[in-house]
Coordinates of C-alpha atoms in Angstrom, one line a residue:
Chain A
X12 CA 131.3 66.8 85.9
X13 CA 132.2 67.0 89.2
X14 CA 130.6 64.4 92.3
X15 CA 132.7 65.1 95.5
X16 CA 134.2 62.0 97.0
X17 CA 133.4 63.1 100.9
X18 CA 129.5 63.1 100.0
X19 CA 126.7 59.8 99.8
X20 CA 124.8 60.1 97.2
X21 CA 121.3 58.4 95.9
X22 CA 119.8 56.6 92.4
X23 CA 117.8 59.8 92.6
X24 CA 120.8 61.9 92.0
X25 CA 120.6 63.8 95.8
X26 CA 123.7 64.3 97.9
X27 CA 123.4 63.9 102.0
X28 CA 126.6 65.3 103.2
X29 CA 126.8 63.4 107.2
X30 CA 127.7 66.2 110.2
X31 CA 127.1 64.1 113.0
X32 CA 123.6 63.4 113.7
X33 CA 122.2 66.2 111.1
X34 CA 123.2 66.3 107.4
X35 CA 122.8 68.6 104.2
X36 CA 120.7 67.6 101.3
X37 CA 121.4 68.8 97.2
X38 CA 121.1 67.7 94.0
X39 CA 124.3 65.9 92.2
X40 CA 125.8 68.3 89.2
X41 CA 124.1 65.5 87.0
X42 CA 120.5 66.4 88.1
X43 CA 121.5 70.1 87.9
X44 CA 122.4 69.8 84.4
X45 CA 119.4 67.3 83.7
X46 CA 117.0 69.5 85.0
X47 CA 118.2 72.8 83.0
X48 CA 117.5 75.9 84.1
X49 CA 115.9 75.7 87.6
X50 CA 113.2 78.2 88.2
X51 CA 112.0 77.1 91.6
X52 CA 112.5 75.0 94.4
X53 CA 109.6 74.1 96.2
X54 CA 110.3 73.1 99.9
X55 CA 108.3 72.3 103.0
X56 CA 108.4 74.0 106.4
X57 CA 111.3 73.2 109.0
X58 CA 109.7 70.6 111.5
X59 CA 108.4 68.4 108.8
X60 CA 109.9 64.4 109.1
X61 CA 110.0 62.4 106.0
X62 CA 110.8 59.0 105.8
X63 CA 114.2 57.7 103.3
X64 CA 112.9 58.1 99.5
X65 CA 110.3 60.0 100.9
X66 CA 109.3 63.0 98.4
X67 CA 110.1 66.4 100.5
X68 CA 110.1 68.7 97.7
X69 CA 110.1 69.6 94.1
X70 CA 112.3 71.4 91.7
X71 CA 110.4 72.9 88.6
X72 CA 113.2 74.2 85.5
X73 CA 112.5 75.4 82.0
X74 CA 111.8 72.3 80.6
X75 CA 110.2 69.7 83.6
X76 CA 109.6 69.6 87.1
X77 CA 111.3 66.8 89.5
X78 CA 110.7 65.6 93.1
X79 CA 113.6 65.5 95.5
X80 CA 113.3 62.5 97.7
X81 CA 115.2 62.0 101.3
X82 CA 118.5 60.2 101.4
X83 CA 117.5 59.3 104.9
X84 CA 114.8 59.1 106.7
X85 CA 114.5 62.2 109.4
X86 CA 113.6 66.0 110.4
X87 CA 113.6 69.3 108.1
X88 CA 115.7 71.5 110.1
X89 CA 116.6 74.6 107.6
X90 CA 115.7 75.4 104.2
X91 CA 118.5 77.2 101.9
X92 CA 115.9 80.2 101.6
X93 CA 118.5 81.7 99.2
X94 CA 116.4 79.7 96.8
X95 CA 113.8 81.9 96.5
X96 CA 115.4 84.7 94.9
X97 CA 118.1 82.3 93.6
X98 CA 116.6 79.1 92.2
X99 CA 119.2 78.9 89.5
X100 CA 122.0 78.3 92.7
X101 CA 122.0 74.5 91.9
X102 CA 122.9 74.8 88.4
X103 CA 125.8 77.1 89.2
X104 CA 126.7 75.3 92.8
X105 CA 125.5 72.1 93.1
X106 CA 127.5 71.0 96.6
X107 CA 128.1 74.1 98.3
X108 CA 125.5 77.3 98.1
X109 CA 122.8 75.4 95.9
X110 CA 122.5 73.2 98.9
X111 CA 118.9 72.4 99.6
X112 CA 117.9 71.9 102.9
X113 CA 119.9 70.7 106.3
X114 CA 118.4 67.4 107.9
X115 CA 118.6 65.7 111.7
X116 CA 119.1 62.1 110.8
X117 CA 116.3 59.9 112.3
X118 CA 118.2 56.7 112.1
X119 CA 122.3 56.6 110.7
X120 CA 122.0 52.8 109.7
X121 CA 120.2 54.3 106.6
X122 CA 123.2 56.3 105.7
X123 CA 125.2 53.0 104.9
X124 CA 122.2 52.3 102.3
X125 CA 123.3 55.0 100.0
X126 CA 126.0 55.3 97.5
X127 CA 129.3 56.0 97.5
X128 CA 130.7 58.5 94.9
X129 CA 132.4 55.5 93.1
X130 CA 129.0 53.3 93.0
X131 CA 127.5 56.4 92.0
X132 CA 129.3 57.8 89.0
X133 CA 128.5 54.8 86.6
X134 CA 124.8 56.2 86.9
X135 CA 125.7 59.3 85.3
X136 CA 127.0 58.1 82.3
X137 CA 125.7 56.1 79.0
Chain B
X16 CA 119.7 56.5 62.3
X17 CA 119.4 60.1 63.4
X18 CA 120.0 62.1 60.1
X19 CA 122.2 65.7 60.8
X20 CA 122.3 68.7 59.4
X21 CA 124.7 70.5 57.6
X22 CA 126.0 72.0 60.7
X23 CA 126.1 69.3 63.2
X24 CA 129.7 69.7 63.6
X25 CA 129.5 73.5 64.1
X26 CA 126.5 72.4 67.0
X27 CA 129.8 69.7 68.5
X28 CA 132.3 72.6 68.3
X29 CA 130.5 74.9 70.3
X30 CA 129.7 71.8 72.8
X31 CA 125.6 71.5 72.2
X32 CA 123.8 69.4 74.0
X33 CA 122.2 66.9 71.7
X34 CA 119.1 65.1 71.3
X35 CA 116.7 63.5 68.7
X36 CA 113.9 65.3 67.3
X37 CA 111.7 64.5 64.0
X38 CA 114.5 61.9 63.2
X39 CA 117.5 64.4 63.3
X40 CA 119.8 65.0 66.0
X41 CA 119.9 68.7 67.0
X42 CA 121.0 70.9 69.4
X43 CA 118.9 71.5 72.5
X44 CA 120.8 73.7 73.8
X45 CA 124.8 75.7 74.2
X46 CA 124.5 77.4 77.3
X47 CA 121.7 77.6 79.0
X48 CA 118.0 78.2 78.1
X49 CA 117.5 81.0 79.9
X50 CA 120.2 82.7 78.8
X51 CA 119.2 81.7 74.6
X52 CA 115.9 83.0 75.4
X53 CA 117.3 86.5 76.6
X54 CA 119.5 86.8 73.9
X55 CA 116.6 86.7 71.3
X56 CA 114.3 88.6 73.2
X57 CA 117.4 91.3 74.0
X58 CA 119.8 91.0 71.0
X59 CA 120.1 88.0 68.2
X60 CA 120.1 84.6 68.7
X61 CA 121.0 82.3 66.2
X62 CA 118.9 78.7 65.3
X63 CA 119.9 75.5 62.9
X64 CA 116.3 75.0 61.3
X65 CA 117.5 72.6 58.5
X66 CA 115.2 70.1 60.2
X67 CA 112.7 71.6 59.0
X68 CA 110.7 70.1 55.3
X69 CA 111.9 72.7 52.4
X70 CA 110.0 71.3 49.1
X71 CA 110.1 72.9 45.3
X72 CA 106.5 72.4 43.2
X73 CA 107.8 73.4 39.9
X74 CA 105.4 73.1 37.1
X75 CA 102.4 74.4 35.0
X76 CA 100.3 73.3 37.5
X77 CA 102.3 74.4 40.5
X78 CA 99.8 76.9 42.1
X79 CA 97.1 75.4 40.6
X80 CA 98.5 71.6 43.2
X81 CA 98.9 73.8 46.1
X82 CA 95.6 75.9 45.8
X83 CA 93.9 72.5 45.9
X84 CA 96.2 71.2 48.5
X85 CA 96.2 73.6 51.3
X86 CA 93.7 75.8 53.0
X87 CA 95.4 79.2 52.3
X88 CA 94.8 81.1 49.1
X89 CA 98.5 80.9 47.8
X90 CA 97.3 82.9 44.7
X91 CA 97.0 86.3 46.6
X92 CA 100.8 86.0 46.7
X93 CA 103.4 88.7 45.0
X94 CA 106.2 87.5 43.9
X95 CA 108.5 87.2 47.1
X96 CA 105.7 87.0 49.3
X97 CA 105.1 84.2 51.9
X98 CA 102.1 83.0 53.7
X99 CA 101.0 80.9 56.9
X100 CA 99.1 77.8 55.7
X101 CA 97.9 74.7 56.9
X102 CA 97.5 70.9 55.1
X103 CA 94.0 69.7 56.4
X104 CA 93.0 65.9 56.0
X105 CA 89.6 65.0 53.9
X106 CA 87.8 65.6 57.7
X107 CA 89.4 68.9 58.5
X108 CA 91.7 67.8 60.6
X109 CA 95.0 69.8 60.9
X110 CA 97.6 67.6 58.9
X111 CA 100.6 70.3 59.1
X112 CA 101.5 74.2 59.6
X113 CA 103.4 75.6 57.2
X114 CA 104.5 78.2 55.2
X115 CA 104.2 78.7 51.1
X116 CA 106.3 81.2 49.3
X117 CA 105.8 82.4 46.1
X118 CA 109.3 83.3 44.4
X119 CA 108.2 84.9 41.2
X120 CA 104.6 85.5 41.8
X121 CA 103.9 83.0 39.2
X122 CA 101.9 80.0 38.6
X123 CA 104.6 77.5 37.8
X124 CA 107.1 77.1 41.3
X125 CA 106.2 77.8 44.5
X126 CA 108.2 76.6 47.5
X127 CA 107.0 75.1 50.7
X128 CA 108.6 74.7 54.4
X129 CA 106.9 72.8 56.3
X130 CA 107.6 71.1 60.0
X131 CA 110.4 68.3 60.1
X132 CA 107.9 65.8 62.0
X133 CA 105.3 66.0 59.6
X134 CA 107.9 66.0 56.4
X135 CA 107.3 62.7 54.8
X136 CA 103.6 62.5 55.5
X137 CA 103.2 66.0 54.0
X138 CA 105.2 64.8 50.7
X139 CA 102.9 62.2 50.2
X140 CA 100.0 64.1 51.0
X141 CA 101.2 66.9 49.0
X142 CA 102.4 64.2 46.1
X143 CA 98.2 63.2 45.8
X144 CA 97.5 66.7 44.7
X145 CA 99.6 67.6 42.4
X146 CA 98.6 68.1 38.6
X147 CA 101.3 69.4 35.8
X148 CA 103.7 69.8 38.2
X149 CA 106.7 68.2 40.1
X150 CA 107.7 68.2 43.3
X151 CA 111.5 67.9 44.8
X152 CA 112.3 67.6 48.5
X153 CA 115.3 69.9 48.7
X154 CA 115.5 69.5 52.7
X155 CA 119.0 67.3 52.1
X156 CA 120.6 69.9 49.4
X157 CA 120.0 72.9 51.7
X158 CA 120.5 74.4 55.4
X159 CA 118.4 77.0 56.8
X160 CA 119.4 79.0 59.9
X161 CA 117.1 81.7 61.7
X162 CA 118.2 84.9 63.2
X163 CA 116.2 86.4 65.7
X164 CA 116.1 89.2 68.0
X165 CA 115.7 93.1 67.8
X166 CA 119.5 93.4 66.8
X167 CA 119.0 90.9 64.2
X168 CA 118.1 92.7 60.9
X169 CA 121.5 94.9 62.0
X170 CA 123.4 92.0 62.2
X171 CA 121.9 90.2 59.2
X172 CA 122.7 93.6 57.1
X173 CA 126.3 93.6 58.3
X174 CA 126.7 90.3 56.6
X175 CA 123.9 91.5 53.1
X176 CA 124.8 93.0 50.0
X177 CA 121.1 94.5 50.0
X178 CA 119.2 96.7 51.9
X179 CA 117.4 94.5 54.0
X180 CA 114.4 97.0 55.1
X181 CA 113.2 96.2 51.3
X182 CA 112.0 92.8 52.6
X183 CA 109.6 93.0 55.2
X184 CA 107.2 91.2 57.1
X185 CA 106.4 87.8 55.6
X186 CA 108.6 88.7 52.1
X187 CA 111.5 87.1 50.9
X188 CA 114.0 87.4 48.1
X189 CA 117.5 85.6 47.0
X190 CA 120.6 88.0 47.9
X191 CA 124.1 86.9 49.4
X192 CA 124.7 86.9 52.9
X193 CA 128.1 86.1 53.7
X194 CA 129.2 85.8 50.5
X195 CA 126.9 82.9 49.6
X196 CA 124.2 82.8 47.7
X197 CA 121.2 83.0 50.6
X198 CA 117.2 83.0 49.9
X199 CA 116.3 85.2 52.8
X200 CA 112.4 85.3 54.7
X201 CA 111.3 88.2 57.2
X202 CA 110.1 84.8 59.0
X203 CA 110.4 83.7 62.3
X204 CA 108.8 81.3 65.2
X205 CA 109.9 83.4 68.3
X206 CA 107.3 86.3 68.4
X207 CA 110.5 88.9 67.4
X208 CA 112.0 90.6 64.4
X209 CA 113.9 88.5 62.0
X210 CA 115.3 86.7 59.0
X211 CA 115.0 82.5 58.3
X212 CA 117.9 82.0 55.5
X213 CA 118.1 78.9 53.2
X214 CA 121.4 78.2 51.8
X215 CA 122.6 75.5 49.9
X216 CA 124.2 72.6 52.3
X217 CA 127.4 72.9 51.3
X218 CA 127.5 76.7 52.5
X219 CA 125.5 76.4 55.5
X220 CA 128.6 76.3 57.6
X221 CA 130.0 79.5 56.2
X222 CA 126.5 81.4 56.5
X223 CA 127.1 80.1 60.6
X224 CA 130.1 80.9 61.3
X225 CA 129.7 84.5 59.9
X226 CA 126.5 84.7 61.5
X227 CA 128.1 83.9 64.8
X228 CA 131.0 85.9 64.4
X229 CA 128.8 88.9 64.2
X230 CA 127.7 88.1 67.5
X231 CA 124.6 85.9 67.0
X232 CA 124.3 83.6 69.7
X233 CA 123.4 79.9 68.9
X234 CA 120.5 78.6 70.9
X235 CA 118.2 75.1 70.9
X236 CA 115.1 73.6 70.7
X237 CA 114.8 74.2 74.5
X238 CA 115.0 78.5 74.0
X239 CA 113.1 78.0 71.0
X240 CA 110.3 76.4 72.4
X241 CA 109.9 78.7 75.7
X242 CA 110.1 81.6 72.7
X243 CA 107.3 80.5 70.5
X244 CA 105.1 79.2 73.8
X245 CA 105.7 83.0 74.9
X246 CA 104.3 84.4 71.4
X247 CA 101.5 81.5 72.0
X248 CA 102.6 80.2 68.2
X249 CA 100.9 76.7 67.9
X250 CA 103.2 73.6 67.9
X251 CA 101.9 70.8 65.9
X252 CA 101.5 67.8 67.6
X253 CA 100.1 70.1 70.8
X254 CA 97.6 73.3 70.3
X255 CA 97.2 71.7 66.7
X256 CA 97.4 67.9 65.1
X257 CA 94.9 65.9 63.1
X258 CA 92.6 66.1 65.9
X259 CA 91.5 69.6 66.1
X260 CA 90.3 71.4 63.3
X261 CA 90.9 75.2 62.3
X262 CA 87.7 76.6 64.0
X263 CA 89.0 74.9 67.4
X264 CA 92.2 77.1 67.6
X265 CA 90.7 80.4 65.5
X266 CA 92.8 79.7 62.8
X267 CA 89.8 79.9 60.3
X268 CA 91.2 82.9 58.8
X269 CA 93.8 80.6 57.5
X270 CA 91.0 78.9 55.2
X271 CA 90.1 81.1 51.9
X272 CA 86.7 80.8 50.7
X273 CA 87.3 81.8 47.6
X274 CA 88.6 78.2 46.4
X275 CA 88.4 74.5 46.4
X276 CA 91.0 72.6 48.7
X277 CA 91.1 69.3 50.6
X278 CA 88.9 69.3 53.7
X279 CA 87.6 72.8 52.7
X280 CA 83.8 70.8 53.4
X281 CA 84.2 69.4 56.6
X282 CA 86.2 72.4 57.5
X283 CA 83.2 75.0 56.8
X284 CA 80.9 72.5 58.4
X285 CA 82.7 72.6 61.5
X286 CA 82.8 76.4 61.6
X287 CA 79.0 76.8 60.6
X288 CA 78.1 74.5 63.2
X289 CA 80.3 75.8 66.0
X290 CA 83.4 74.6 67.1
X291 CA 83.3 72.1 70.3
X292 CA 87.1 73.4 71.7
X293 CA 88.7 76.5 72.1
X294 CA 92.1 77.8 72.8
X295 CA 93.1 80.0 75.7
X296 CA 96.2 80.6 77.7
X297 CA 97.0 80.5 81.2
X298 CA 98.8 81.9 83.8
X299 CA 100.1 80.6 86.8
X300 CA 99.3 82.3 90.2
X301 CA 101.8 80.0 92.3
X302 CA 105.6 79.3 91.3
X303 CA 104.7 75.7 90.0
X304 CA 104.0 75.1 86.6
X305 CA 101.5 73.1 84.4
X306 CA 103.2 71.1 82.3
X307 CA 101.6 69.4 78.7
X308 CA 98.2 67.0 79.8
X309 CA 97.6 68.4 82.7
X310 CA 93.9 68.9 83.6
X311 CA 91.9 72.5 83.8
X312 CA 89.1 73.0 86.2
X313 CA 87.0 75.8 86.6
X314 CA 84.4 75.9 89.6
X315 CA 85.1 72.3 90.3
X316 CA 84.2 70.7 86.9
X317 CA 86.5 69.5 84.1
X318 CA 87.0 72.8 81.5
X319 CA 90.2 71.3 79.6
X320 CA 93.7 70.4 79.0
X321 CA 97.4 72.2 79.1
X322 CA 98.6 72.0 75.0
X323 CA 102.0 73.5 76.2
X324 CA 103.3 74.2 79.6
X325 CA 106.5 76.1 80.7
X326 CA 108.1 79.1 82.4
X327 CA 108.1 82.4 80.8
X328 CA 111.1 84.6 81.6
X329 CA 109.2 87.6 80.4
X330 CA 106.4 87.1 83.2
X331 CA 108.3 85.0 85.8
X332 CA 105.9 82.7 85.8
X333 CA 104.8 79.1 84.3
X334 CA 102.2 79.9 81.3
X335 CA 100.5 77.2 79.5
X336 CA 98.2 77.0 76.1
X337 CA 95.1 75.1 76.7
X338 CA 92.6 73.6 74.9
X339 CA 89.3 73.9 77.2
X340 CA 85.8 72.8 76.1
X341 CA 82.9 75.4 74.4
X342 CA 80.0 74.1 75.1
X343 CA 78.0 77.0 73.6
X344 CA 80.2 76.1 70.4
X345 CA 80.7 80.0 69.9
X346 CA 84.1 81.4 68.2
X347 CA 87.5 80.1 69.3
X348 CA 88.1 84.0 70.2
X349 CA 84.9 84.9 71.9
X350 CA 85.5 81.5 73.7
X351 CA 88.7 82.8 74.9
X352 CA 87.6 86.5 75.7
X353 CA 84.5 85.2 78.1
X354 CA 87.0 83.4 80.1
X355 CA 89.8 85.7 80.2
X356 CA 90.0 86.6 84.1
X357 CA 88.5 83.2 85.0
X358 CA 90.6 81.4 88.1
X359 CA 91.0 77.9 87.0
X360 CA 92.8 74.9 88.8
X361 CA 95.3 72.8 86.7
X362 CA 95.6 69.5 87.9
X363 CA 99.3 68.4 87.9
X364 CA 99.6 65.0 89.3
X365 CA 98.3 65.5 92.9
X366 CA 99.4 68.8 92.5
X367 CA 96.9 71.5 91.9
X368 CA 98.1 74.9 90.6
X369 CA 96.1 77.9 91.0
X370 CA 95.8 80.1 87.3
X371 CA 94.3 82.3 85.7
X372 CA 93.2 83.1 81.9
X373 CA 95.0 85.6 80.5
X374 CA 94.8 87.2 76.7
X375 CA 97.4 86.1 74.2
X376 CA 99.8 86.3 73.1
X377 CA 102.2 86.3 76.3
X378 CA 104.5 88.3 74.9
X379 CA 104.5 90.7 72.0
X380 CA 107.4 92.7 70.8
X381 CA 108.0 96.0 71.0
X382 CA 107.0 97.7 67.4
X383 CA 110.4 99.5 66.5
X384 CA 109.8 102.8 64.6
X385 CA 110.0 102.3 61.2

């Protein structure tokens, strides 16, 4: 299973890949195959803030639904609206077109908060 | 200790995920769920049922035990017939589902299979009941597999050294599939055509790997539960357990009056009175999805509970079973048919889901000329 070394990641099994100021938001290959087959992803409207572990979303699959909760604190600014025809993306393409939503970045400090892809992988396993 | 099937290393091979369930470690899935599910709805998808409870009452008394044990009059049976049947407690309560088979249309063996969670309460229950006769647990000496899908009597008949249109719905016989000697039911738990085949252990494998040679395709607990929600089959433990009684899910028709059998008092009670519940199923009317415990409301006040929530591929949509009150204590189905069209509200977390009540089942397969 694959976590890309370039990415932060959370305990919550998101990704916030950092472009600047703004940043894209997924879910980790581990959350992907957790979750089985997603049917939906639920998002909210570009425009809306949330703060860092704040739940912006939900994913319902086959078997359970799961919230997806901010990296970082800050601004909606796209939706992947691929999703709606495509929910199943994630499970196929977790880091590049089952990418979830694109963020502005309210405050960078927060970004130092998360987890690196080493400090992340030992929460995928045992 | 997780016991394993006879197969477990066939389920490792093909790189199953795993997970515990009723004590055994099984597969929950190869591929994907979506994908097992369209292969039994489509073509034939292949199970490991050796989970389940398989017990032998051989005896004098052998019909004579399970007449007085279980609801369902086991002596209508012709010799390789099969029937649905449930294990009620002294107050009516649903102990078990399960299904009795009569091999030789006789009094003296007759053959049970009964749900893997329930297995050791069900022997013991059973044990209480039985006069002249003996009972063996012959889950550990055998494996039983299930093919099902509308390619799957082809398939099966590939792999037969019988005409398989001889056994038909809810009939059985003993013929060799794959070489091995294979006691095969027109049974199933997915709402499409099929066959459930017993083998003993020790051939299990063999029966599998010939099965999926001919292009069965294995799927999981996860497929086969979205299947069976889909042909709104009850799952003990959820639409049925030791809290809800026959009359609460319409499965009356599963009690004979025509005999003596534990709980057969408190049972016809219950129905003569009226029974308090009923069982309907749901729709969803947005892409979220009530899930299992999740409150009903109709007009604002409390009507029930989700039994089972999930998606169904066939409607691209969550459904969910639902247990939802009856206050006029009418039938189960005339319950269900005044609130068919009703909009309800289910209540998931702060979430609430628009539904509506729909007929069941969700799905029912296509009748294949014969």
């Amino acid at each position: 299973m694959e976590f890309p070394g370039d990415l932060h990641y959370t305990k919550s099994h998101e990704w916030l890949k950092v472009e600047g100021d703004e940043g894209t938001v997924g879910i980790t290959a581990y959350a992907a195959s957790n979750l089985g087959d997603i049917v939906f992803v639920d998002l909210p409207e570009p425009g809306s803030s949330f703060a860092k572990d704040g739940v912006f979303g939900t994913i319902e699959s086959v078997k359970t639904v799961a919230e997806l909760y901010m990296p970082v604190g800050g601004e909606i600014i796209e939706i992947n609206e691929a999703l709606a025809d495509a929910p199943e993306t994630p499970n196929q393409d977790p880091y590049g077109d089952g990418w979830i939503c694109r963020i502005r970045i309210a405050n960078p400090a927060e970004v130092d908060e998360l987890l690196s892809q080493k400090d992340y992988v030992p929460l995928t396993e045992g | 200790m997780l016991k394993r099937t006879p197969l477990h290393e066939l389920h490792a091979n093909e790189g199953a995920r795993m997970v515990p369930f009723a004590g055994f470690e099984m597969p929950v899935q190869y591929t994907s769920i979506l994908a097992e599910h369209r292969s039994v709805r489509e073509a034939a998808g292949l199970f490991d049922v050796s989970h389940m409870g398989r017990f032998r009452i051989c005896g004098p008394g052998a019909l004579t035990s399970v007449q007085r044990a279980l609801s369902n009059d086991a002596s209508r049976l012709a010799a390789g017939q099969c029937q649905y049947s449930l294990l009620l407690t002294q107050t009516g309560g649903i102990a078990d589902d399960l299904f009795v088979y009569s091999p030789r249309g006789t009094e003296d063996e007759i053959a049970l299979v009964v749900n893997a969670a329930n297995a050791a309460k069900d022997y013991h229950m059973l044990g209480l009941c039985l006069t002249d006769a003996e009972m063996t647990d012959e889950t550990g000496l055998t494996a039983m597999v299930a093919v099902q899908g509308p390619r799957a009597a082809a398939l099966v008949q590939g792999l037969a050294d019988v005409d398989l249109g001889t056994i038909r719905l809810h009939r059985f016989a003993t013929i060799t599939v794959a070489g091995v000697r294979a006691v095969t039911s027109r049974t199933g738990y997915t709402g499409e055509d099929g066959f459930e085949i017993t083998t003993a252990a020790e051939d299990g494998p063999v029966l599998w790997t010939a099965l999926r040679r001919a292009g069965a395709m294995p799927c999981g607990l996860g497929a086969r539960d979205v299947l069976r929600l889909e042909a709104a089959y009850p799952l003990w433990g959820h639409e049925i357990s030791e809290e809800t009684l026959p009359a609460d899910v319409g499965l009356e028709r599963y009690c004979a009056a025509t005999k003596d059998y534990v709980g057969r008092e408190a049972h016809e009670d219950y129905l003569a009175a009226g029974p308090r519940m009923s069982l309907v199923g749901l729709r969803m009317k947005s892409k979220r999805i009530a899930r299992d415990g999740d409150g009903i409301r109709l007009s604002g006040a409390d009507l029930g509970s989700v039994t089972s929530g999930g998606y169904s591929p066939v409607h691209g949509a969550g459904v969910a079973l639902a247990h939802v009150a009856n206050p006029s204590r009418i039938r189960c189905t005339e319950r269900a048919a005044e609130l068919v069209g009703a909009e309800v509200t289910c209540v998931s977390g702060r979430v609430e889901i628009p539904a509506e009540v729909v007929q069941l089942p969700f799905y029912r397969r296509r009748k294949l000329a014969s």
